[in-house]
Tab-separated table of C-alpha atoms in Angstrom:
chain	number	residue	atom	x	y	z
A	1	MET	CA	0.486	-0.314	-0.398
A	2	ILE	CA	1.202	3.843	-0.952
A	3	GLY	CA	2.701	5.054	2.238
A	4	VAL	CA	3.665	1.706	3.976
A	5	THR	CA	6.783	1.527	4.473
A	6	TYR	CA	8.398	-1.416	2.122
A	7	ASP	CA	9.215	-4.734	4.530
A	8	PRO	CA	12.119	-6.557	2.120
A	9	VAL	CA	11.256	-10.143	4.878
A	10	ASP	CA	7.800	-9.740	4.424
A	11	GLY	CA	8.150	-9.336	0.228
A	12	LEU	CA	10.682	-11.835	0.209
A	13	ILE	CA	8.292	-14.605	1.870
A	14	LYS	CA	5.614	-13.425	-0.568
A	15	LEU	CA	7.540	-13.801	-3.580
A	16	GLY	CA	8.778	-17.107	-2.210
A	17	LEU	CA	5.082	-18.191	-1.974
A	18	ALA	CA	4.026	-16.929	-5.571
A	19	ALA	CA	7.438	-18.900	-6.775
A	20	THR	CA	6.403	-22.143	-5.433
A	21	LEU	CA	3.610	-22.069	-8.661
A	22	LEU	CA	5.932	-21.765	-10.829
A	23	ILE	CA	7.441	-24.281	-9.519
A	24	THR	CA	4.882	-27.004	-9.724
A	25	VAL	CA	4.543	-25.647	-13.772
A	26	ILE	CA	8.432	-26.188	-13.812
A	27	THR	CA	7.919	-30.027	-12.212
A	28	ILE	CA	5.142	-30.304	-14.521
A	29	THR	CA	6.845	-29.620	-17.575
A	30	TYR	CA	9.880	-31.541	-16.715
A	31	ILE	CA	7.545	-34.912	-16.059
A	32	LYS	CA	5.924	-34.156	-19.133
A	33	ARG	CA	9.609	-33.492	-21.053
A	34	LEU	CA	8.317	-30.599	-22.517
A	35	ARG	CA	11.710	-29.283	-22.486
A	36	LEU	CA	10.288	-25.718	-21.064
A	37	SER	CA	11.477	-26.143	-17.425
A	38	ARG	CA	14.841	-24.541	-17.903
A	39	SER	CA	13.941	-21.842	-19.981
A	40	ILE	CA	10.940	-20.917	-17.008
A	41	ALA	CA	13.472	-21.059	-14.588
A	42	ILE	CA	16.077	-19.550	-16.474
A	43	ALA	CA	13.617	-16.049	-17.413
A	44	ALA	CA	12.219	-15.806	-13.653
A	45	ALA	CA	15.792	-15.262	-12.596
A	46	ARG	CA	16.400	-13.091	-14.885
A	47	GLY	CA	13.259	-11.276	-14.338
A	48	PHE	CA	13.952	-11.271	-10.756
A	49	LEU	CA	16.794	-9.899	-10.504
A	50	GLN	CA	16.022	-6.931	-12.812
A	51	LEU	CA	13.539	-6.321	-11.731
A	52	MET	CA	14.963	-5.590	-8.327
A	53	ALA	CA	17.572	-3.431	-10.062
A	54	VAL	CA	15.608	-1.440	-11.398
A	55	ALA	CA	13.453	-1.302	-8.130
A	56	LEU	CA	16.667	-0.350	-6.116
A	57	VAL	CA	17.997	2.383	-9.109
A	58	ILE	CA	14.298	4.075	-9.196
A	59	THR	CA	14.672	3.939	-5.413
A	60	ALA	CA	17.354	5.787	-5.786
A	61	VAL	CA	16.455	8.438	-7.841
A	62	PHE	CA	13.034	9.077	-6.333
A	63	GLN	CA	15.298	9.920	-3.297
A	64	SER	CA	17.409	12.441	-5.013
A	65	GLU	CA	15.065	13.880	-7.171
A	66	SER	CA	17.572	14.809	-9.634
A	67	LEU	CA	15.836	15.414	-12.758
A	68	LEU	CA	19.499	14.446	-15.024
A	69	LEU	CA	19.080	11.235	-13.311
A	70	VAL	CA	15.649	10.437	-14.772
A	71	VAL	CA	16.603	11.693	-18.217
A	72	LEU	CA	19.760	9.659	-17.878
A	73	ILE	CA	17.468	6.587	-17.043
A	74	LEU	CA	14.992	7.645	-19.585
A	75	SER	CA	17.909	7.838	-22.218
A	76	LEU	CA	19.477	4.611	-21.518
A	77	MET	CA	15.817	2.247	-21.692
A	78	LEU	CA	15.398	4.740	-25.450
A	79	ILE	CA	18.811	3.213	-26.438
A	80	ILE	CA	17.861	-0.481	-24.996
A	81	ALA	CA	14.254	-0.260	-26.901
A	82	ALA	CA	16.078	1.343	-30.539
A	83	HIS	CA	18.399	-1.930	-30.148
A	84	THR	CA	15.933	-4.367	-29.072
A	85	SER	CA	13.496	-2.856	-31.809
A	86	ALA	CA	16.723	-2.835	-34.579
A	87	LYS	CA	17.168	-5.967	-34.269
A	88	ARG	CA	13.307	-7.110	-34.936
A	89	ALA	CA	14.061	-4.856	-38.092
A	90	GLU	CA	17.292	-6.983	-39.755
A	91	ARG	CA	15.916	-6.589	-43.232
A	92	ILE	CA	16.288	-2.813	-43.329
A	93	PRO	CA	19.553	-2.151	-43.551
A	94	GLY	CA	21.343	0.311	-40.696
A	95	PRO	CA	18.160	-0.416	-38.538
A	96	PHE	CA	18.966	1.309	-35.507
A	97	ALA	CA	19.788	4.987	-37.273
A	98	VAL	CA	15.586	3.913	-37.765
A	99	THR	CA	14.351	3.055	-34.587
A	100	LEU	CA	16.423	5.526	-32.209
A	101	PRO	CA	15.393	8.724	-33.820
A	102	ALA	CA	11.716	7.535	-34.302
A	103	ILE	CA	11.238	6.090	-30.535
A	104	ALA	CA	12.970	9.135	-29.372
A	105	ILE	CA	10.838	11.618	-30.979
A	106	GLY	CA	7.480	9.966	-30.752
A	107	ALA	CA	7.859	8.931	-27.089
A	108	SER	CA	9.648	12.481	-26.111
A	109	SER	CA	7.032	14.770	-27.774
A	110	ALA	CA	4.105	12.647	-25.911
A	111	LEU	CA	6.168	12.953	-22.305
A	112	ILE	CA	6.948	16.483	-22.776
A	113	SER	CA	3.634	17.432	-24.457
A	114	MET	CA	1.686	15.908	-20.925
A	115	VAL	CA	4.592	17.669	-18.467
A	116	ILE	CA	4.062	21.083	-20.395
A	117	THR	CA	0.166	20.709	-20.401
A	118	GLY	CA	0.451	19.920	-16.298
A	119	VAL	CA	-1.020	16.093	-17.204
A	120	LEU	CA	1.925	14.652	-15.752
A	121	PRO	CA	3.694	16.480	-12.868
A	122	PRO	CA	7.468	16.467	-13.712
A	123	THR	CA	8.379	14.755	-10.394
A	124	PRO	CA	11.176	11.381	-11.020
A	125	GLU	CA	7.885	8.961	-10.022
A	126	PHE	CA	5.686	10.007	-13.211
A	127	LEU	CA	8.185	11.119	-15.535
A	128	ILE	CA	10.110	7.415	-15.125
A	129	ALA	CA	6.960	5.242	-14.946
A	130	PHE	CA	5.232	7.421	-17.775
A	131	GLY	CA	8.028	7.995	-19.780
A	132	GLY	CA	9.239	4.066	-19.354
A	133	LEU	CA	6.010	3.203	-20.549
A	134	THR	CA	5.825	5.142	-23.865
A	135	ILE	CA	9.097	3.751	-24.649
A	136	GLY	CA	8.199	0.518	-24.546
A	137	GLY	CA	5.011	1.125	-26.606
A	138	SER	CA	6.763	2.878	-28.889
A	139	MET	CA	9.623	0.425	-29.146
A	140	VAL	CA	6.382	-2.234	-29.946
A	141	ILE	CA	4.777	-0.473	-32.279
A	142	CYS	CA	8.160	0.711	-34.289
A	143	SER	CA	9.336	-3.209	-34.681
A	144	LEU	CA	5.945	-3.545	-36.008
A	145	ALA	CA	5.664	-1.091	-38.524
A	146	LEU	CA	9.370	-1.330	-39.836
A	147	ASN	CA	8.380	-5.724	-40.542
A	148	ARG	CA	5.672	-5.223	-42.279
A	149	LEU	CA	7.077	-2.570	-44.007
A	150	ALA	CA	10.109	-4.901	-45.463
A	151	GLY	CA	7.570	-7.417	-46.037
A	152	ALA	CA	5.521	-5.751	-47.931
A	153	ILE	CA	8.628	-4.288	-50.319
A	154	SER	CA	9.631	-7.725	-50.262
A	155	SER	CA	6.601	-9.041	-51.714
A	156	ASN	CA	5.326	-6.280	-53.844
A	157	ARG	CA	8.412	-5.728	-55.125
A	158	ASP	CA	7.391	-5.814	-59.128
A	159	ARG	CA	5.089	-3.253	-58.183
A	160	ILE	CA	7.460	-0.696	-56.824
A	161	GLU	CA	9.662	-0.909	-59.631
A	162	THR	CA	6.843	-0.701	-62.000
A	163	SER	CA	6.174	2.321	-60.052
A	164	LEU	CA	9.525	3.817	-60.299
A	165	CYS	CA	10.041	2.784	-63.751
A	166	LEU	CA	6.446	4.587	-64.669
A	167	GLY	CA	7.839	7.790	-62.561
A	168	ALA	CA	7.166	7.542	-59.421
A	169	SER	CA	10.327	8.731	-56.830
A	170	SER	CA	11.081	6.180	-54.044
A	171	GLU	CA	8.509	7.903	-51.719
A	172	GLU	CA	5.918	7.665	-53.861
A	173	ALA	CA	6.649	4.069	-55.064
A	174	LEU	CA	6.287	3.222	-51.273
A	175	GLU	CA	3.574	5.459	-50.090
A	176	PRO	CA	0.709	2.172	-49.933
A	177	TYR	CA	3.051	0.318	-48.216
A	178	THR	CA	4.351	2.624	-45.706
A	179	ARG	CA	0.632	3.744	-45.587
A	180	LEU	CA	-0.213	0.614	-44.420
A	181	SER	CA	2.557	-0.299	-41.920
A	182	VAL	CA	1.818	2.187	-39.744
A	183	ALA	CA	-2.053	1.670	-39.671
A	184	ALA	CA	-1.512	-2.543	-39.151
A	185	SER	CA	1.700	-0.963	-36.341
A	186	LEU	CA	-1.235	0.402	-34.749
A	187	ILE	CA	-4.048	-1.865	-34.716
A	188	PRO	CA	-2.880	-4.030	-31.119
A	189	SER	CA	-2.855	-0.806	-29.537
A	190	ILE	CA	-6.174	0.861	-30.664
A	191	ASP	CA	-8.305	-2.743	-30.224
A	192	THR	CA	-6.154	-2.673	-26.405
A	193	VAL	CA	-7.957	1.037	-25.876
A	194	ARG	CA	-11.246	-0.163	-27.597
A	195	THR	CA	-11.450	-2.855	-24.829
A	196	LEU	CA	-10.039	-1.645	-21.985
A	197	GLY	CA	-12.022	-2.620	-18.726
A	198	ILE	CA	-14.011	-5.258	-20.968
A	199	ILE	CA	-11.573	-7.911	-21.245
A	200	ILE	CA	-8.667	-7.057	-18.901
A	201	ILE	CA	-7.783	-4.454	-16.356
A	202	PRO	CA	-4.852	-2.865	-17.177
A	203	GLY	CA	-1.408	-2.909	-15.751
A	204	THR	CA	-1.316	0.889	-15.044
A	205	MET	CA	-4.702	0.678	-13.369
A	206	THR	CA	-4.248	-2.406	-11.339
A	207	GLY	CA	-1.345	-1.522	-10.059
A	208	MET	CA	-2.415	1.687	-8.967
A	209	ILE	CA	-5.456	0.255	-7.638
A	210	ILE	CA	-3.320	-2.516	-5.652
A	211	GLY	CA	-1.751	0.636	-3.974
A	212	GLY	CA	-4.670	1.676	-2.536
A	213	THR	CA	-5.225	4.579	-5.199
A	214	ASP	CA	-8.772	5.435	-6.204
A	215	PRO	CA	-9.804	3.202	-8.468
A	216	LEU	CA	-11.260	6.724	-10.947
A	217	TRP	CA	-7.679	8.041	-10.495
A	218	ALA	CA	-6.336	4.752	-11.489
A	219	ALA	CA	-8.470	5.170	-14.421
A	220	GLU	CA	-7.565	8.726	-15.098
A	221	TYR	CA	-3.812	7.632	-15.156
A	222	GLN	CA	-4.371	4.606	-17.204
A	223	LEU	CA	-6.143	6.533	-20.107
A	224	ILE	CA	-3.416	9.115	-20.322
A	225	ARG	CA	-0.822	6.390	-20.454
A	226	TYR	CA	-3.153	4.931	-23.567
A	227	PHE	CA	-3.372	8.781	-25.291
A	228	MET	CA	-0.022	9.007	-24.477
A	229	LEU	CA	0.697	5.424	-26.259
A	230	ILE	CA	-0.792	6.022	-29.308
A	231	ALA	CA	0.213	9.660	-29.923
A	232	ALA	CA	3.748	8.319	-29.383
A	233	GLY	CA	3.325	5.129	-31.673
A	234	ILE	CA	2.020	6.953	-34.705
A	235	ILE	CA	4.701	9.289	-34.272
A	236	THR	CA	6.880	6.705	-33.747
A	237	SER	CA	5.612	4.757	-36.630
A	238	ILE	CA	5.350	7.388	-39.242
A	239	LEU	CA	8.739	8.625	-38.663
A	240	ALA	CA	10.590	5.038	-38.656
A	241	THR	CA	8.642	4.500	-41.852
A	242	HIS	CA	9.445	6.983	-43.384
A	243	LEU	CA	13.325	6.396	-42.038
A	244	ALA	CA	13.166	3.067	-43.566
A	245	GLU	CA	12.218	3.915	-47.286
A	246	LYS	CA	15.069	6.595	-47.552
A	247	HIS	CA	17.481	3.186	-46.327
A	248	LEU	CA	15.463	0.855	-48.359
A	249	LEU	CA	14.927	2.171	-51.632
A	250	THR	CA	16.232	5.790	-52.715
A	251	ASP	CA	15.621	7.511	-55.987
A	252	CYS	CA	19.586	6.948	-57.236
A	253	THR	CA	22.299	5.318	-55.093
A	254	PRO	CA	25.450	6.057	-55.711
A	255	ALA	CA	27.795	4.039	-57.814
A	256	GLY	CA	28.972	0.444	-56.959
A	257	SER	CA	26.223	0.072	-54.166
A	258	GLY	CA	24.688	-2.439	-56.547
A	259	GLU	CA	20.668	-2.835	-56.026
A	260	VAL	CA	18.718	-0.048	-55.302
A	261	MET	CA	15.819	-2.114	-53.659
A	262	MET	CA	16.468	-4.461	-50.995
B	1	MET	CA	35.308	-5.895	-76.553
B	2	THR	CA	32.972	-3.353	-78.044
B	3	TYR	CA	30.546	-3.848	-80.561
B	4	LYS	CA	28.807	-0.944	-82.667
B	5	SER	CA	25.863	-1.094	-84.697
B	6	GLN	CA	24.157	1.631	-87.243
B	7	GLU	CA	24.495	4.921	-85.471
B	8	THR	CA	22.827	8.353	-85.771
B	9	LYS	CA	22.844	10.564	-88.787
B	10	THR	CA	24.694	12.928	-86.023
B	11	GLY	CA	26.915	9.552	-84.754
B	12	ILE	CA	25.285	9.411	-81.731
B	13	PRO	CA	23.977	6.345	-80.700
B	14	ALA	CA	20.990	6.367	-78.857
B	15	LEU	CA	22.639	4.137	-76.189
B	16	HIS	CA	26.356	3.420	-75.558
B	17	ILE	CA	27.649	1.457	-73.154
B	18	HIS	CA	30.973	1.121	-72.248
B	19	SER	CA	32.802	-1.573	-70.078
B	20	LEU	CA	29.434	-1.791	-68.113
B	21	SER	CA	30.340	-4.209	-64.661
B	22	THR	CA	28.477	-4.652	-61.701
B	23	ILE	CA	29.242	-6.459	-58.792
B	24	PHE	CA	26.633	-8.236	-55.928
B	25	ASP	CA	28.093	-9.573	-53.042
B	26	GLY	CA	31.344	-10.324	-54.379
B	27	GLN	CA	29.730	-11.994	-57.304
B	28	THR	CA	30.310	-10.335	-60.717
B	29	VAL	CA	27.253	-10.314	-62.586
B	30	LEU	CA	28.353	-8.165	-65.300
B	31	ASP	CA	31.780	-8.166	-66.625
B	32	ARG	CA	32.910	-5.304	-68.850
B	33	VAL	CA	30.008	-5.327	-71.143
B	34	SER	CA	30.187	-3.149	-73.887
B	35	PHE	CA	27.954	-2.131	-76.855
B	36	SER	CA	25.733	1.002	-78.548
B	37	VAL	CA	22.405	0.588	-79.851
B	38	ALA	CA	21.238	3.257	-82.685
B	39	LYS	CA	18.054	5.209	-82.404
B	40	GLY	CA	15.568	3.269	-84.070
B	41	GLU	CA	16.851	0.141	-83.409
B	42	CYS	CA	15.528	-3.349	-82.172
B	43	LEU	CA	18.484	-4.942	-80.104
B	44	THR	CA	17.414	-7.927	-78.711
B	45	VAL	CA	19.749	-9.713	-75.873
B	46	VAL	CA	19.743	-13.568	-75.048
B	47	GLY	CA	21.625	-15.655	-73.113
B	48	PRO	CA	21.008	-18.129	-70.755
B	49	SER	CA	19.009	-18.017	-67.507
B	50	GLY	CA	21.235	-15.908	-64.679
B	51	ALA	CA	23.429	-14.956	-67.551
B	52	GLY	CA	23.048	-11.108	-65.834
B	53	LYS	CA	20.563	-9.860	-69.283
B	54	SER	CA	18.131	-8.669	-66.673
B	55	ILE	CA	20.558	-6.643	-64.890
B	56	LEU	CA	21.944	-5.167	-67.979
B	57	LEU	CA	18.520	-3.807	-68.804
B	58	LYS	CA	17.609	-3.003	-65.364
B	59	SER	CA	21.091	-0.580	-65.092
B	60	LEU	CA	20.396	0.920	-68.560
B	61	ASN	CA	17.755	3.068	-66.772
B	62	ARG	CA	19.161	2.699	-63.007
B	63	LEU	CA	16.755	1.027	-61.498
B	64	ILE	CA	20.330	-0.796	-60.483
B	65	GLU	CA	23.375	1.159	-59.953
B	66	PRO	CA	26.686	-0.454	-62.046
B	67	SER	CA	29.892	-0.660	-60.359
B	68	GLU	CA	32.005	0.707	-63.134
B	69	GLY	CA	31.562	1.529	-66.343
B	70	LYS	CA	29.655	4.580	-68.392
B	71	ILE	CA	26.339	4.437	-70.059
B	72	GLU	CA	25.474	7.111	-72.178
B	73	LEU	CA	21.711	8.088	-73.467
B	74	PHE	CA	22.762	10.008	-76.711
B	75	GLY	CA	25.799	11.518	-75.483
B	76	THR	CA	24.804	12.172	-72.179
B	77	ASN	CA	26.038	9.986	-69.157
B	78	ILE	CA	23.280	9.178	-67.549
B	79	THR	CA	24.565	9.382	-63.612
B	80	ARG	CA	23.851	13.251	-64.912
B	81	ILE	CA	20.486	12.370	-66.099
B	82	ASP	CA	18.149	12.606	-63.010
B	83	PRO	CA	16.608	8.877	-62.448
B	84	ILE	CA	13.006	9.913	-62.566
B	85	ASP	CA	13.516	11.879	-66.000
B	86	LEU	CA	15.728	9.105	-67.350
B	87	ARG	CA	13.076	6.206	-65.909
B	88	ARG	CA	10.677	8.078	-68.284
B	89	ARG	CA	12.876	8.318	-71.306
B	90	VAL	CA	13.908	4.949	-70.704
B	91	CYS	CA	10.997	3.082	-69.847
B	92	LEU	CA	11.316	-0.327	-68.901
B	93	VAL	CA	8.455	-3.037	-68.723
B	94	GLY	CA	9.164	-6.379	-66.925
B	95	GLN	CA	8.414	-10.078	-67.538
B	96	VAL	CA	5.248	-9.843	-65.461
B	97	PRO	CA	2.854	-7.642	-66.552
B	98	VAL	CA	2.173	-5.896	-63.788
B	99	LEU	CA	-1.182	-3.868	-63.563
B	100	PHE	CA	-2.423	-2.434	-60.580
B	101	ASP	CA	-6.059	-2.411	-59.489
B	102	GLY	CA	-8.593	-0.225	-61.773
B	103	THR	CA	-9.611	-0.333	-64.977
B	104	VAL	CA	-7.580	-0.061	-68.325
B	105	GLY	CA	-7.835	3.357	-68.452
B	106	GLU	CA	-7.401	3.880	-64.911
B	107	ASN	CA	-3.722	2.123	-65.654
B	108	LEU	CA	-3.014	4.274	-68.625
B	109	ALA	CA	-3.586	6.963	-66.079
B	110	TYR	CA	-1.511	5.495	-63.904
B	111	PRO	CA	2.131	7.244	-64.410
B	112	PHE	CA	0.625	10.759	-64.215
B	113	SER	CA	-0.689	10.417	-60.681
B	114	PHE	CA	3.210	11.180	-60.105
B	115	LYS	CA	3.914	14.405	-59.163
B	116	ARG	CA	7.218	14.625	-61.542
B	117	ASN	CA	4.892	13.765	-64.911
B	118	GLN	CA	1.754	15.452	-63.416
B	119	ASN	CA	2.936	18.564	-66.301
B	120	LEU	CA	3.645	16.321	-68.853
B	121	GLU	CA	0.716	16.149	-71.980
B	122	ARG	CA	-1.486	13.234	-71.801
B	123	PRO	CA	-1.799	11.098	-74.505
B	124	ASP	CA	-4.922	10.203	-76.744
B	125	PHE	CA	-5.390	6.858	-74.591
B	126	PRO	CA	-7.772	5.139	-78.014
B	127	THR	CA	-4.702	5.966	-80.139
B	128	THR	CA	-2.260	4.467	-77.129
B	129	LEU	CA	-4.339	1.186	-76.874
B	130	ASP	CA	-4.629	0.998	-80.907
B	131	SER	CA	-0.632	1.036	-81.327
B	132	VAL	CA	-0.258	-1.843	-78.828
B	133	GLY	CA	-3.288	-3.623	-81.294
B	134	LEU	CA	-6.160	-3.110	-78.441
B	135	SER	CA	-9.222	-1.746	-78.767
B	136	GLN	CA	-10.499	1.399	-77.266
B	137	SER	CA	-13.741	-0.622	-75.902
B	138	LEU	CA	-11.085	-1.795	-73.416
B	139	LEU	CA	-10.783	1.258	-71.290
B	140	GLU	CA	-13.499	0.878	-69.363
B	141	ARG	CA	-12.892	-3.003	-68.159
B	142	ASP	CA	-10.853	-4.220	-65.042
B	143	ALA	CA	-7.366	-4.599	-65.630
B	144	SER	CA	-7.453	-7.501	-63.767
B	145	LYS	CA	-10.069	-9.284	-66.043
B	146	LEU	CA	-8.029	-9.473	-69.252
B	147	SER	CA	-6.063	-12.016	-70.508
B	148	VAL	CA	-2.083	-11.906	-69.562
B	149	GLY	CA	-1.593	-11.389	-73.541
B	150	GLU	CA	-3.765	-8.088	-72.941
B	151	GLN	CA	-2.520	-7.265	-69.866
B	152	GLN	CA	1.057	-7.298	-71.151
B	153	ARG	CA	0.279	-5.228	-74.444
B	154	VAL	CA	-1.631	-2.942	-71.758
B	155	ALA	CA	1.179	-2.506	-69.274
B	156	ILE	CA	3.138	-1.685	-73.013
B	157	ALA	CA	0.967	1.104	-73.597
B	158	ARG	CA	1.047	2.271	-70.200
B	159	ALA	CA	5.034	2.930	-70.880
B	160	LEU	CA	4.353	4.452	-74.310
B	161	CYS	CA	2.058	7.076	-72.185
B	162	LEU	CA	5.063	8.541	-71.172
B	163	SER	CA	6.395	8.822	-74.777
B	164	PRO	CA	9.795	7.260	-74.404
B	165	GLU	CA	13.018	7.599	-76.503
B	166	ILE	CA	13.706	3.861	-75.633
B	167	LEU	CA	11.138	1.025	-74.218
B	168	LEU	CA	13.018	-1.834	-72.596
B	169	LEU	CA	10.920	-4.972	-72.761
B	170	ASP	CA	12.450	-7.769	-70.386
B	171	GLU	CA	11.126	-11.334	-71.972
B	172	PRO	CA	7.884	-9.752	-73.104
B	173	THR	CA	6.500	-13.087	-73.878
B	174	ALA	CA	7.719	-15.260	-71.274
B	175	PRO	CA	4.576	-15.862	-69.910
B	176	LEU	CA	2.447	-15.879	-72.709
B	177	ASP	CA	1.001	-18.978	-74.446
B	178	HIS	CA	2.265	-19.401	-78.405
B	179	ASP	CA	-0.773	-17.190	-79.922
B	180	SER	CA	-0.818	-14.261	-77.287
B	181	ALA	CA	2.933	-14.331	-77.665
B	182	GLU	CA	2.698	-14.124	-81.356
B	183	VAL	CA	0.321	-11.232	-80.884
B	184	VAL	CA	3.204	-9.489	-78.188
B	185	GLU	CA	5.471	-9.867	-80.983
B	186	GLU	CA	3.407	-8.009	-83.528
B	187	THR	CA	3.351	-5.277	-81.578
B	188	ILE	CA	6.503	-5.132	-80.446
B	189	MET	CA	7.359	-4.950	-84.324
B	190	HIS	CA	4.884	-2.741	-85.418
B	191	LEU	CA	6.175	0.289	-82.082
B	192	ASN	CA	10.111	-0.608	-83.787
B	193	CYS	CA	8.988	-0.644	-87.138
B	194	ASP	CA	6.474	1.794	-87.992
B	195	MET	CA	6.825	4.066	-84.849
B	196	GLU	CA	10.447	3.896	-84.807
B	197	LEU	CA	10.472	3.454	-81.378
B	198	THR	CA	14.005	2.363	-80.012
B	199	ILE	CA	13.921	-1.073	-78.347
B	200	VAL	CA	16.055	-3.106	-76.135
B	201	MET	CA	14.394	-6.778	-75.317
B	202	VAL	CA	15.726	-9.128	-73.349
B	203	THR	CA	14.454	-13.019	-74.168
B	204	HIS	CA	15.683	-16.559	-74.078
B	205	ASP	CA	14.135	-17.531	-77.299
B	206	THR	CA	16.627	-17.028	-80.097
B	207	ASP	CA	14.425	-17.525	-83.053
B	208	GLN	CA	12.386	-14.626	-81.613
B	209	ALA	CA	15.483	-12.669	-80.828
B	210	SER	CA	16.404	-13.021	-84.808
B	211	ARG	CA	12.923	-12.370	-86.253
B	212	LEU	CA	12.702	-9.249	-84.180
B	213	GLY	CA	16.369	-7.514	-83.567
B	214	ASP	CA	17.590	-5.545	-86.175
B	215	GLU	CA	21.506	-7.022	-84.107
B	216	THR	CA	21.636	-9.758	-81.022
B	217	LEU	CA	23.796	-9.579	-78.231
B	218	ARG	CA	24.535	-12.697	-76.209
B	219	ILE	CA	25.147	-12.428	-72.664
B	220	VAL	CA	27.004	-15.879	-70.760
B	221	ASP	CA	27.939	-15.654	-67.282
B	222	GLY	CA	27.691	-11.497	-67.220
B	223	ARG	CA	30.064	-11.405	-70.642
B	224	VAL	CA	29.286	-10.468	-74.017
B	225	ASP	CA	29.462	-13.447	-75.885
B	226	GLY	CA	31.067	-13.790	-79.664
B	227	ASP	CA	30.057	-11.052	-82.388
B	228	MET	CA	26.762	-9.028	-83.016
B	229	GLU	CA	24.692	-10.818	-84.812
């Protein structure tokens, strides 16, 4: 509960009890020879260590109340998100140069606008929580958009070449596919918002309710979070596909660089 | 080795390719290919699959950038021509006819939807269709409902709408049955002989190459093989 000091012993006991559920599942997978027990155990251990480390760092940042530390943490999150998304978009040449600016501009514009308008207070708690959620959401949308774009270009190569042969610029030749990729990347987020509260009570709201917050207030922040995610996602997706098309196809590449298209 | 065919009265060939080489992933796909194409000529390019014929064709309108060598269009190095303008002047029609959703008329109008073509004068579409042996009654027909042979001729007509100086054809009869291939051949002959359009056509059919080409260039393993016939 909010305002209650964390008791590490009590916390570890509760975690241990929750882990018995996991141990039961691991045992079942071992008996059934599903060959999942090792990966579940490693994933759980990794998750435990990562979350505990993050919790300790965030506690330290909250206590210091340093905005510089907040910016550093958000920057680190951003670099990891861009790197993760770039790994998913390997079919695009130089993917990190696409994902980093796309996620950075998308996520930061949503976060900064919320702070400037006073929707979110400029405190480390809010900046890290909402910044992290927005960066994470933008990362997923960026990966979806780039994957979809690379696939569409691959399977519509003849059409794109035909358009180029008929006088289209690279942007014009790719426009139908970038448009579809942007739309496709946002479908999961839009569907999530559409079914908010009906199918699941989303994470932010659940967390705040468990923490003792008024459910209406929790719902308000959940909505702010999703509005930020969609805004950041649209900007990220548009930027990512726009930057990617420059990497995938140019009106004219320098001599010796081989084929114009992937 | 450079082969020279007939040139224009000014002595400048429509296309002059000098020592063109293209390397993909460390593999040479075109190796010092040189030849010329005169204005109004139909040059056919033959060779086995994977010889580099299509890559050669795509190099001529800069869909592919060569690693070395020089291509001149009426004496001007094509690297000095804006690629979008170049592709309008040296228009490529692919092996499989690519028509977009909509009617034949909408497909003919498609190139004019692009910014750089919007100021170009649109030709009379029925006349353009007539030049490829198709009736103007097809203008309102759904392009996807046409036979492959008709689609190929619409694709050629669409390229003609841009008034290209040179038409590049990549195995235009490959996906067609014998009768449709014959009709497309007649269309190509008409464009070259009657309309004096310069054509470079890739084909795997050596008989077809002899029938249509003023001269034939044979490419094997990325190299020009033997003399021009």
